[in-house]
Coordinates of C-alpha atoms in Angstrom, one line a residue:
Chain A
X61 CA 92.1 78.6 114.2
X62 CA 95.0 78.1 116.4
X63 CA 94.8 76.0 119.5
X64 CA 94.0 78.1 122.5
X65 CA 96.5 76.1 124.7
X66 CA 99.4 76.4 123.0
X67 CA 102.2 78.5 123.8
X68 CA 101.9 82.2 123.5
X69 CA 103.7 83.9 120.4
X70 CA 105.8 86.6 121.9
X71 CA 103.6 89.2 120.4
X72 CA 100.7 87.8 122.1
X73 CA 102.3 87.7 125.6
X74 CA 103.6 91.1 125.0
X75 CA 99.7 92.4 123.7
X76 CA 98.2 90.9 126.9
X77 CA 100.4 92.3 129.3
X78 CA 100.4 96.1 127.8
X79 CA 96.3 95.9 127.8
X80 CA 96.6 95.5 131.7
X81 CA 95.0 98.9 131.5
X82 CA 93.1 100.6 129.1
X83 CA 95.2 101.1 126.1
X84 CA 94.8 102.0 122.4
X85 CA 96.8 100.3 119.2
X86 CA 99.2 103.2 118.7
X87 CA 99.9 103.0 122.8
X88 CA 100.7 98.9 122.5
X89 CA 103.4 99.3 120.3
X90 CA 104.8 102.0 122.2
X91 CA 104.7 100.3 125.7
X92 CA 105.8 96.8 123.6
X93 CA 108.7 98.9 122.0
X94 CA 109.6 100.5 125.9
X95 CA 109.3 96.9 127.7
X96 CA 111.6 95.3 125.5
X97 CA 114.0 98.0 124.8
X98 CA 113.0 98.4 121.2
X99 CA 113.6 94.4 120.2
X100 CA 110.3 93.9 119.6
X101 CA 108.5 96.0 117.1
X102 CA 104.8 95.4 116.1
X103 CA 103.9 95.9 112.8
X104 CA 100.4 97.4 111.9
X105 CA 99.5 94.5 110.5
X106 CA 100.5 91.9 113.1
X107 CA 99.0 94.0 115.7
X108 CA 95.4 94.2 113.8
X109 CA 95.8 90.1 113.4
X110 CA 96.7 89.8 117.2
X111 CA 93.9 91.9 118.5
X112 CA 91.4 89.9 116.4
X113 CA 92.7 86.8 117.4
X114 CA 92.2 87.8 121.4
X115 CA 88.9 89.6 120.8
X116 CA 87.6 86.0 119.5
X117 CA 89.2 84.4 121.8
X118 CA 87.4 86.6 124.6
X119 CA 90.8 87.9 126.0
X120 CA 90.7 91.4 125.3
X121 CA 87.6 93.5 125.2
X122 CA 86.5 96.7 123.8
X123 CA 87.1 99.2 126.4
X124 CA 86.1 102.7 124.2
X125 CA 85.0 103.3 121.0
X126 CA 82.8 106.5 120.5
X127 CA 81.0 106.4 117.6
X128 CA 81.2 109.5 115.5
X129 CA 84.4 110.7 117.7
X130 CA 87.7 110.7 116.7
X131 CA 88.8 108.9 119.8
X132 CA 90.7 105.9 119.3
X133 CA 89.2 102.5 120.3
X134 CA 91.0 101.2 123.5
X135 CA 91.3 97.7 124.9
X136 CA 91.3 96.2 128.1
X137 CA 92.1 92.3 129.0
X138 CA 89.3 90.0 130.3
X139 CA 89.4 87.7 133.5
X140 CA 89.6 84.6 130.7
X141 CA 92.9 86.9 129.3
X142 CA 94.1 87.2 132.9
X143 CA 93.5 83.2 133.6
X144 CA 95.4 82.7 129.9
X145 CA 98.4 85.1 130.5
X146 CA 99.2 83.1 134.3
X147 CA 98.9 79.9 132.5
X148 CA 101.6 80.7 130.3
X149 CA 103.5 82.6 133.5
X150 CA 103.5 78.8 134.8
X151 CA 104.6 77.4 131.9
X152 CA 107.4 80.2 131.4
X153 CA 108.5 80.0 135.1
X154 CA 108.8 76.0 134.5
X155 CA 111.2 77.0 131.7
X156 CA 113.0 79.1 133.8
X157 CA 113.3 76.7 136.6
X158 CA 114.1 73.8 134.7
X159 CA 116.6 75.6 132.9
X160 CA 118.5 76.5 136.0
X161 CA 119.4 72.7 135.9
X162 CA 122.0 73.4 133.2
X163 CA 124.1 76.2 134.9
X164 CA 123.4 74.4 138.0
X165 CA 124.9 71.0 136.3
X166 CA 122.8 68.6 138.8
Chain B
X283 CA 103.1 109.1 85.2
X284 CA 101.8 106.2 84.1
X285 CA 103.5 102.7 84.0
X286 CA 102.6 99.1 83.6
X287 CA 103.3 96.2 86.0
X288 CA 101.7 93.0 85.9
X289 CA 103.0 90.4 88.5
X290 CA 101.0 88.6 90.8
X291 CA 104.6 88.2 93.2
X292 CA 103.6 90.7 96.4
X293 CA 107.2 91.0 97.0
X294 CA 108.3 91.9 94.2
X295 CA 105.3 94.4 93.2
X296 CA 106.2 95.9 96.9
X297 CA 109.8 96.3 95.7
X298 CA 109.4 98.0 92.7
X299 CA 106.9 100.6 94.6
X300 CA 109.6 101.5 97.0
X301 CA 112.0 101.9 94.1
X302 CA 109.7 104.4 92.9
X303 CA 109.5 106.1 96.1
X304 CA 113.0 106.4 96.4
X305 CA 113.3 107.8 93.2
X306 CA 110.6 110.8 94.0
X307 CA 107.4 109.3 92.6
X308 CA 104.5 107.9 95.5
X309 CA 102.4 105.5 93.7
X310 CA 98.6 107.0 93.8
X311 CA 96.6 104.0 92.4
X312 CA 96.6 100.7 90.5
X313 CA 93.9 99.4 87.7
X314 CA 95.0 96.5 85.8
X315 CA 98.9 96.7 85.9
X316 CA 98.1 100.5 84.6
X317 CA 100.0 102.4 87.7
X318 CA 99.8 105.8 88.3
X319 CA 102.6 108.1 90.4
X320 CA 102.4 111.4 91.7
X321 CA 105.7 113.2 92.5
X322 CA 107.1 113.4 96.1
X323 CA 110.4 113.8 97.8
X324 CA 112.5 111.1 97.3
X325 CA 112.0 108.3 99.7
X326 CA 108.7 110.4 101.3
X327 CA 107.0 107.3 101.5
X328 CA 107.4 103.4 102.3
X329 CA 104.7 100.9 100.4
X330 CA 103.5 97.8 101.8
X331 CA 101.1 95.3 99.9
X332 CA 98.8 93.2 102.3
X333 CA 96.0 90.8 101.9
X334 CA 92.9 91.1 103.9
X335 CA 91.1 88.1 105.9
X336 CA 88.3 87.1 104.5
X337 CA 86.5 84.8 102.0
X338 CA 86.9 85.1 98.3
X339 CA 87.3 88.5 96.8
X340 CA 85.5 89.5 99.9
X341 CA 87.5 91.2 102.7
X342 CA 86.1 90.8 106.9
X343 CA 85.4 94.2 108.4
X344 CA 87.1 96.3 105.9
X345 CA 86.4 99.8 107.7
X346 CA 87.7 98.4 110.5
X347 CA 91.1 97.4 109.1
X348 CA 91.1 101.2 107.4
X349 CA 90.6 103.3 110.8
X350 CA 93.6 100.6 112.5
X351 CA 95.4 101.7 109.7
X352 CA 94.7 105.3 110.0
X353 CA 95.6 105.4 113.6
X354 CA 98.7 103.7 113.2
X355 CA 99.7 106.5 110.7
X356 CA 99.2 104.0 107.2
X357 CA 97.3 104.9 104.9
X358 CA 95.3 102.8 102.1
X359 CA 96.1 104.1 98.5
X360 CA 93.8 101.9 96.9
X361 CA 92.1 98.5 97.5
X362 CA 90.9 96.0 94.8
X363 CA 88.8 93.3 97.4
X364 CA 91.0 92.0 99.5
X365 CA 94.2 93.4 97.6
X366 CA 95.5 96.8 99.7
X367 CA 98.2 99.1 98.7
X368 CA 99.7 100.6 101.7
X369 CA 101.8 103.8 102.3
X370 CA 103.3 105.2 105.5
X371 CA 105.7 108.8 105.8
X372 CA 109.2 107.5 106.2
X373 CA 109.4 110.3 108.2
X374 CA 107.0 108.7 111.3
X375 CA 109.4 105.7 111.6
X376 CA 110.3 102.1 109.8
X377 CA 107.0 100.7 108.1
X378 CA 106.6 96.8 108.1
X379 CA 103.0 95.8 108.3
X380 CA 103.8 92.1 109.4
X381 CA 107.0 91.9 112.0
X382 CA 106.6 88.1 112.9
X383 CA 107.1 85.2 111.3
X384 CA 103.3 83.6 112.7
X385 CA 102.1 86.5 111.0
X386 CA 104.1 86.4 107.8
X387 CA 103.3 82.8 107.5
X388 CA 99.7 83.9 107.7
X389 CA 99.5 86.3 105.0
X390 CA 101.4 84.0 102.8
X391 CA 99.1 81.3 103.7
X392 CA 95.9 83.9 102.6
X393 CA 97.8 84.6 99.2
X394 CA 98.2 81.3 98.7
X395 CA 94.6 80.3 99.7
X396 CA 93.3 83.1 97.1
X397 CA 95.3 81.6 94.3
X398 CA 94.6 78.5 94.8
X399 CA 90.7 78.8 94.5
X400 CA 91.7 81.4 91.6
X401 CA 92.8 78.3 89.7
X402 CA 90.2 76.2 90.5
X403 CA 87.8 78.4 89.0
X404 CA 90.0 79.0 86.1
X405 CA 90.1 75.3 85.4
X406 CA 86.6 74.9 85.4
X407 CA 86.1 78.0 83.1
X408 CA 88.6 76.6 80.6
X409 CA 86.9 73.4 80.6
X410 CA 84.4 74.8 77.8
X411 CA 86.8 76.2 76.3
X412 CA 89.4 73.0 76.1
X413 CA 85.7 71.2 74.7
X414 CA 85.3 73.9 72.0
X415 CA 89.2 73.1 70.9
X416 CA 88.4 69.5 70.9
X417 CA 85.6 69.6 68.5
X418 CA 87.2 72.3 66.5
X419 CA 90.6 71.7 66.4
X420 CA 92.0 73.7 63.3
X421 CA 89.4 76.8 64.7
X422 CA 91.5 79.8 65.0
X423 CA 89.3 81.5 67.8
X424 CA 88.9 78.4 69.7
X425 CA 92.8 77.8 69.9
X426 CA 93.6 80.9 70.9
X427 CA 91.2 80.8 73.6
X428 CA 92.8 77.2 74.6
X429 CA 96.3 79.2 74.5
X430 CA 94.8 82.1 77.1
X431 CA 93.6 79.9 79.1
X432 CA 97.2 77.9 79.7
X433 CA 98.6 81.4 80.1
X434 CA 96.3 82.2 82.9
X435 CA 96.7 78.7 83.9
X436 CA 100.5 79.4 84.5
X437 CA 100.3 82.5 86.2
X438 CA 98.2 81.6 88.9
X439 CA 100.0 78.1 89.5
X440 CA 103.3 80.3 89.4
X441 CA 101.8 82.2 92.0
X442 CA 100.9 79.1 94.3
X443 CA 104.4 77.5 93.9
X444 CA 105.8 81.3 94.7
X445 CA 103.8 80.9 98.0
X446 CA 104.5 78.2 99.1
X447 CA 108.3 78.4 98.7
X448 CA 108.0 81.9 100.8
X449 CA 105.6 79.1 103.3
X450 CA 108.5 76.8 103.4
X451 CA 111.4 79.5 104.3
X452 CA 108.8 81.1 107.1
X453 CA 108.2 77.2 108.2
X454 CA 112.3 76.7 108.4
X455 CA 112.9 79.8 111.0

């Protein structure tokens, strides 16, 4: 199992932030495609890995899934996935900020 | 149609599917290297071969992977356990089922697992058999059985060395 603290993998940064609001599989790697100008590109398979990995981890929840309907199960994030995704927004920003140093050249 | 193909190399079994496809025939189901392909319109469909979580032969929440699939516009041609055939319409779009390299490294990682406790098993079947050679050395049955077992022996350690160079590559990006 992968350490909870490490650093997000792009396609979980990009998975927690599209499940904001209610969304289904199909509609994450639409909105993942939109937000990054088609660079990033989820594979079925990737996806289904991802989402199992955050529904363990208690990230994502099951927002919809009627049994015996044909409507697609849609997930939502969790105040743990919220805590998780602004943890990494710190780490990201710290990036961000200590990269400035090198244009900056002080 | 009917052909034969018996390779335990995912890649390679993936790439000789496509080549069908482009050529107008959709493979339609597998049974011990015995493949069978329907006609379709050349380069109708894309095939991807994945490996299932889970433990053994045993796949985790199989239904569950087929209606992700289904709504994602994949569909499963045939499963043996954890082994899944995979085809999507060109038409819908490009058809990768893993698109990063934590993920790739993953499913490598499963194959590998698989083979490996496929060889440990094998070993400890062909421990009999190696016994029966040893105490009957000039029987024809029991060397022949000796000489299957080494082939089986080789194929799945092929397969483990295959993984792991395809580990290493993913490891170096």
């Amino acid at each position: 199992m992968e350490n909870k603290n490490q650093p997000l993998t792009e396609a979980l940064f990009y998975i927690l932030l599209a499940v904001r609001k209610p969304i289904h599989g199909y509609g994450i790697i639409q909105e993942v495609e939109e937000m990054t100008g088609g660079r990033v590109s989820l594979g079925p398979g990737t996806l289904y890995g991802a989402i199992n990995t955050l529904l363990e981890r208690g990230w994502i929840v099951l927002y919809s899934a009627e049994l015996g309907s044909r409507k697609k199960k849609e997930y939502v994030i969790t105040a743990a996935g919220r805590e998780a995704f602004a943890a990494e927004m710190a780490r990201l920003r710290e990036l961000a900020r200590n990269g400035e140093k090198m244009e900056d050249g002080t | 149609m009917i052909r034969w193909k018996f390779t335990f190399d995912k890649d390679e079994e993936q790439e000789w599917l496509n080549e069908y496809a482009r050529q107008g025939w959709a493979m339609t189901k597998f049974c011990v290297g015995v493949v069978t392909f329907a006609p379709c319109q050349p380069g109708e469909y894309v095939y991807q071969i994945d490996l299932l979580p889970g433990k053994g032969l045993w796949a985790d929440d199989y239904e569950g992977y087929v209606i992700f699939m289904d709504e994602m516009g994949v569909e499963v041609v045939q499963r043996w356990g954890r082994w899944v055939y995979l085809r999507k319409r060109a038409e819908d779009g490009p058809f990768e089922v893993y698109t990063d390299v934590e993920s790739q490294l993953a499913l490598y990682r499963r194959i590998r697992a698989l083979f490996l406790w496929a060889l440990v098993i094998e070993i400890c079947c062909s421990i009999s058999g190696f016994s029966t050679l040893a105490r009957f050395p000039e029987d024809v049955f029991a060397r022949g059985l000796a000489g299957f077992y080494i082939v089986i022996l080789a194929v799945f350690l092929r397969a483990v060395l295959q993984c792991t160079r395809k580990i290493r590559e993913l490891e170096c990006q």
